[in-house]
Coordinates of C-alpha atoms in Angstrom, one line a residue:
M1 CA 0.0 0.0 0.0
A2 CA 1.4 3.4 -0.9
P3 CA 2.3 5.8 1.9
D4 CA -0.4 8.3 0.9
S5 CA -2.9 5.5 0.9
T6 CA -1.8 4.5 4.3
L7 CA -2.2 8.0 5.6
M8 CA -5.6 8.4 4.0
K9 CA -6.7 5.1 5.6
A10 CA -5.6 6.4 9.0
I11 CA -7.4 9.7 8.5
R12 CA -10.6 8.0 7.4
S13 CA -10.4 5.7 10.4
A14 CA -9.9 8.5 12.8
L15 CA -12.9 10.4 11.4
T16 CA -15.0 7.2 11.6
W17 CA -14.1 6.7 15.2
A18 CA -14.9 10.4 15.9
A19 CA -18.3 9.9 14.3
L20 CA -18.9 6.7 16.3
V21 CA -18.0 8.4 19.6
L22 CA -20.4 11.3 18.7
L23 CA -23.2 8.8 18.0
I24 CA -22.6 7.1 21.4
I25 CA -22.7 10.5 23.2
L26 CA -25.9 11.5 21.5
W27 CA -27.5 8.1 22.1
L28 CA -26.9 7.7 25.8
P29 CA -29.5 10.3 27.0
L30 CA -32.0 9.0 24.5
L31 CA -31.5 5.5 25.9
G32 CA -31.8 6.8 29.5
V33 CA -35.1 8.5 28.8
I34 CA -36.5 5.4 27.1
R35 CA -35.4 3.2 30.0
L36 CA -37.4 5.5 32.4
F37 CA -40.6 4.3 30.7
D38 CA -39.3 0.8 29.9
W39 CA -38.6 -0.2 33.5
R40 CA -39.8 -3.8 33.4
A41 CA -37.5 -6.6 32.3
P42 CA -36.5 -7.5 29.7
H43 CA -36.4 -3.8 28.8
R44 CA -37.2 -4.7 25.2
A45 CA -37.6 -1.1 23.9
T46 CA -34.4 0.0 25.5
G47 CA -32.6 -2.9 24.0
R48 CA -33.9 -2.4 20.5
T49 CA -32.9 1.3 20.7
F50 CA -29.4 0.3 21.7
R51 CA -29.2 -2.3 18.9
Y52 CA -30.3 0.3 16.4
L53 CA -27.2 2.3 17.4
G54 CA -25.2 -0.7 16.2
N55 CA -27.1 -0.6 12.9
L56 CA -26.1 3.1 12.5
M57 CA -22.5 2.3 13.3
T58 CA -22.3 -0.1 10.3
K59 CA -23.5 2.8 8.1
V60 CA -20.9 5.3 9.2
N61 CA -18.3 3.4 7.3
P62 CA -19.5 3.2 3.6
A63 CA -16.6 0.9 2.8
W64 CA -18.3 -1.9 4.6
R65 CA -20.5 -3.9 2.2
I66 CA -22.9 -6.1 4.3
T67 CA -24.9 -8.9 2.9
R68 CA -27.4 -10.9 4.9
T69 CA -28.5 -14.4 3.7
G70 CA -30.7 -17.1 5.1
T71 CA -34.3 -16.9 6.3
L72 CA -35.3 -14.9 9.4
P73 CA -37.3 -17.0 11.8
A74 CA -41.1 -16.7 11.5
N75 CA -41.3 -16.0 15.2
R76 CA -38.7 -13.4 15.7
R77 CA -39.3 -13.0 19.4
G78 CA -38.5 -16.7 19.8
P79 CA -37.1 -17.0 22.3
Y80 CA -33.8 -18.4 21.1
V81 CA -30.4 -19.0 22.3
V82 CA -28.5 -17.3 19.4
V83 CA -24.9 -18.4 18.8
S84 CA -22.3 -17.0 16.4
N85 CA -18.6 -17.3 15.5
H86 CA -16.5 -14.3 16.5
Q87 CA -13.9 -12.6 14.3
S88 CA -13.9 -9.0 15.2
S89 CA -15.4 -6.3 17.4
A90 CA -17.3 -5.4 14.2
D91 CA -19.4 -8.6 14.6
I92 CA -21.4 -6.8 17.3
P93 CA -22.9 -3.9 15.2
V94 CA -23.3 -6.3 12.2
I95 CA -25.3 -8.8 14.2
S96 CA -27.3 -5.9 15.8
R97 CA -28.8 -5.2 12.4
L98 CA -31.0 -8.3 12.9
P99 CA -34.6 -7.2 13.5
W100 CA -35.3 -8.6 16.9
E101 CA -34.1 -8.0 20.5
M102 CA -31.7 -10.3 22.3
K103 CA -29.6 -9.8 25.3
W104 CA -25.9 -10.2 24.8
V105 CA -23.7 -12.2 27.2
A106 CA -20.6 -10.0 27.1
K107 CA -17.2 -9.7 28.7
A108 CA -17.7 -7.9 32.1
V109 CA -14.9 -5.4 31.4
L110 CA -17.0 -4.0 28.6
F111 CA -19.7 -2.9 31.1
K112 CA -17.1 -0.8 32.9
L113 CA -16.4 1.4 29.8
P114 CA -17.8 4.9 29.9
L115 CA -20.8 5.5 27.8
A116 CA -20.9 2.2 25.9
G117 CA -20.8 0.1 29.1
W118 CA -23.5 2.3 30.7
M119 CA -25.7 1.7 27.7
M120 CA -25.1 -2.1 27.9
R121 CA -26.4 -2.0 31.4
L122 CA -29.4 0.1 30.5
A123 CA -30.2 -2.4 27.7
G124 CA -30.2 -5.3 30.1
D125 CA -27.2 -7.2 28.7
I126 CA -25.5 -9.8 30.8
P127 CA -21.9 -9.4 32.0
V128 CA -19.6 -12.4 32.5
D129 CA -16.1 -12.6 33.9
R130 CA -14.6 -15.7 32.4
G131 CA -12.0 -15.9 35.2
D132 CA -14.6 -15.7 38.0
T133 CA -16.6 -18.9 38.8
A134 CA -19.3 -17.0 40.6
S135 CA -19.7 -14.6 37.6
R136 CA -20.0 -17.5 35.2
A137 CA -22.5 -19.3 37.4
A138 CA -24.6 -16.1 37.6
V139 CA -25.2 -16.1 33.8
L140 CA -27.4 -19.2 34.0
P141 CA -30.2 -17.7 36.0
Q142 CA -30.0 -14.3 34.3
A143 CA -30.1 -15.9 30.8
S144 CA -32.9 -18.3 31.8
E145 CA -35.0 -15.4 33.2
M146 CA -34.7 -13.6 29.9
L147 CA -35.7 -16.7 28.0
K148 CA -38.7 -17.1 30.3
R149 CA -39.7 -13.5 29.4
Q150 CA -39.6 -14.4 25.7
C151 CA -36.4 -12.6 25.0
S152 CA -33.6 -14.3 23.1
V153 CA -30.0 -14.4 24.5
M154 CA -26.9 -14.0 22.3
F155 CA -23.6 -15.9 22.9
M156 CA -20.3 -16.2 21.1
P157 CA -19.2 -19.7 22.2
E158 CA -15.6 -19.4 21.1
G159 CA -15.2 -17.0 24.0
T160 CA -12.8 -14.6 22.1
R161 CA -12.1 -13.3 18.7
S162 CA -10.5 -15.6 16.2
K163 CA -6.8 -14.8 15.5
D164 CA -7.0 -16.1 11.9
G165 CA -10.6 -16.2 10.8
R166 CA -11.0 -19.9 11.6
V167 CA -13.8 -21.2 13.8
R168 CA -12.4 -22.4 17.1
R169 CA -13.8 -24.8 19.5
F170 CA -17.2 -23.9 21.0
Q171 CA -17.9 -24.3 24.7
D172 CA -21.0 -25.9 26.1
G173 CA -22.6 -23.3 28.3
A174 CA -25.0 -21.7 25.7
F175 CA -26.2 -25.1 24.6
R176 CA -26.8 -26.3 28.1
I177 CA -28.9 -23.2 28.8
A178 CA -30.9 -23.8 25.6
I179 CA -31.6 -27.4 26.6
N180 CA -32.4 -26.5 30.2
A181 CA -34.9 -23.8 29.0
G182 CA -36.3 -25.9 26.2
V183 CA -35.7 -23.3 23.5
P184 CA -34.2 -23.6 20.1
V185 CA -30.6 -22.7 19.2
L186 CA -30.4 -20.2 16.4
P187 CA -26.9 -20.2 14.7
L188 CA -25.4 -17.3 12.9
A189 CA -22.3 -17.3 10.6
V190 CA -20.4 -14.1 10.1
D191 CA -17.4 -13.5 7.8
G192 CA -15.3 -10.6 6.6
T193 CA -15.4 -8.6 9.8
M194 CA -11.8 -9.4 10.5
D195 CA -10.9 -7.5 7.4
A196 CA -13.3 -4.7 8.3
L197 CA -11.7 -4.2 11.8
P198 CA -8.7 -6.5 12.6
K199 CA -8.2 -7.8 16.1
H200 CA -6.1 -5.4 18.2
G201 CA -6.3 -2.9 15.2
W202 CA -8.0 0.5 15.1
Q203 CA -8.0 1.3 11.4
F204 CA -11.1 0.4 9.4
S205 CA -10.8 -1.2 6.0
G206 CA -13.1 -1.8 3.2
A207 CA -14.6 -5.3 3.5
D208 CA -17.3 -7.6 2.1
V209 CA -19.1 -8.7 5.3
R210 CA -21.5 -11.6 5.2
L211 CA -24.1 -12.6 7.8
H212 CA -26.1 -15.8 7.5
V213 CA -29.1 -16.7 9.6
F214 CA -29.7 -20.5 9.9
D215 CA -32.9 -22.3 10.7
P216 CA -33.4 -22.8 14.4
I217 CA -32.3 -26.1 15.9
P218 CA -34.9 -27.5 18.2
T219 CA -34.0 -28.8 21.7
D220 CA -37.2 -30.8 22.4
G221 CA -36.4 -34.0 24.3
L222 CA -32.7 -33.2 24.7
T223 CA -30.9 -33.5 28.0
A224 CA -27.6 -32.1 29.3
A225 CA -25.8 -35.1 28.0
D226 CA -26.8 -34.0 24.4
A227 CA -25.1 -30.5 24.8
P228 CA -21.9 -31.6 23.1
A229 CA -23.7 -33.0 20.1
L230 CA -25.9 -29.9 19.9
R231 CA -22.9 -27.7 20.1
E232 CA -21.1 -29.5 17.2
R233 CA -24.3 -29.5 15.1
A234 CA -24.5 -25.7 15.4
R235 CA -20.7 -25.2 14.9
Q236 CA -20.6 -27.4 11.9
R237 CA -23.3 -25.4 10.1
I238 CA -21.2 -22.3 10.7
V239 CA -18.0 -23.9 9.5
E240 CA -19.6 -25.2 6.3
Q241 CA -21.2 -21.8 5.5
I242 CA -18.0 -19.9 5.9
A243 CA -16.1 -22.5 3.8
A244 CA -18.7 -22.1 1.1
W245 CA -18.4 -18.4 1.1
R246 CA -14.6 -18.6 0.8
G247 CA -14.7 -21.5 -1.7
V248 CA -12.4 -23.6 0.4
P249 CA -12.7 -27.0 2.1
T250 CA -14.2 -27.1 5.6
E251 CA -10.9 -28.2 6.9
A252 CA -9.5 -24.8 6.0
V253 CA -12.1 -23.1 8.3
D254 CA -12.2 -25.6 11.2
G255 CA -9.9 -24.1 13.8
T256 CA -10.0 -27.2 16.0
L257 CA -8.0 -29.2 13.4
K258 CA -5.0 -26.9 13.5
T259 CA -4.1 -27.7 17.1
G260 CA -5.5 -31.2 17.1
E261 CA -8.1 -30.3 19.7
E262 CA -10.6 -33.1 20.5
D263 CA -14.2 -32.9 21.3
A264 CA -13.5 -34.7 24.6
K265 CA -11.5 -31.6 25.7
S266 CA -14.6 -29.4 25.4
T267 CA -16.0 -29.2 28.9
A268 CA -18.9 -27.3 30.3
T269 CA -16.9 -24.2 31.1
P270 CA -19.7 -21.7 30.6
L271 CA -20.5 -18.9 28.8
N272 CA -18.5 -17.0 26.3
A273 CA -19.1 -13.6 24.9
P274 CA -17.9 -10.8 22.7
S275 CA -14.6 -9.9 24.2
G276 CA -11.4 -7.9 23.7
G277 CA -9.4 -11.1 24.1

């Protein structure tokens, strides 16, 4: 890339971040006012307003070309346990474009951020500290309560962003919650966001971002012992979709094959979320 092109990319990225910060500053008081009247859980109106901010964020950068495929569920309220692979912080606004409310299980440190973290709390999202056993255990009743109130819950079962765009091993927590609540699992596949905003990077790039919505996977009749099989069924759908988009074999997308990880090593360590890891 030519030096002037590198400079222009940095300038465009700085301007984009400035626009995003301005959006967040403007959105916080609006969210606070809505929450005053939306005081009953699951705070659906507050949550939808917050997700719409994510939708606007994807439009600030015109170099992002976002395509959604698949079929939206007929019953958009569900509830569902929604699961997705995780490539970039850009996954969050891209997935927020979906036209239904869901509470995100997200890294606890994000809730401590000024402005954005405050809005996550107002929207009723669920914090989890992966290093804290009590925090992980607290996700189960919180997520279950949202599902009882007919509000979907969003997980990223890899637990952190992929370093290379491959789909890593999923953990069981989200799938155990779905089975326990008797609700379907709704898988999503996302690709291209790593190019849009690389991990640990701050500069935005032009990217073709794809989001695919799969048919829900029912959990009727399943028990906790079926969680690993349910996990792999959802994960395999995502791997196959990303491989099809890229025109490569599934082995090139399956991140568990690179390190020789085995399914037996996937324990019930719960609940993974969009993170900065």
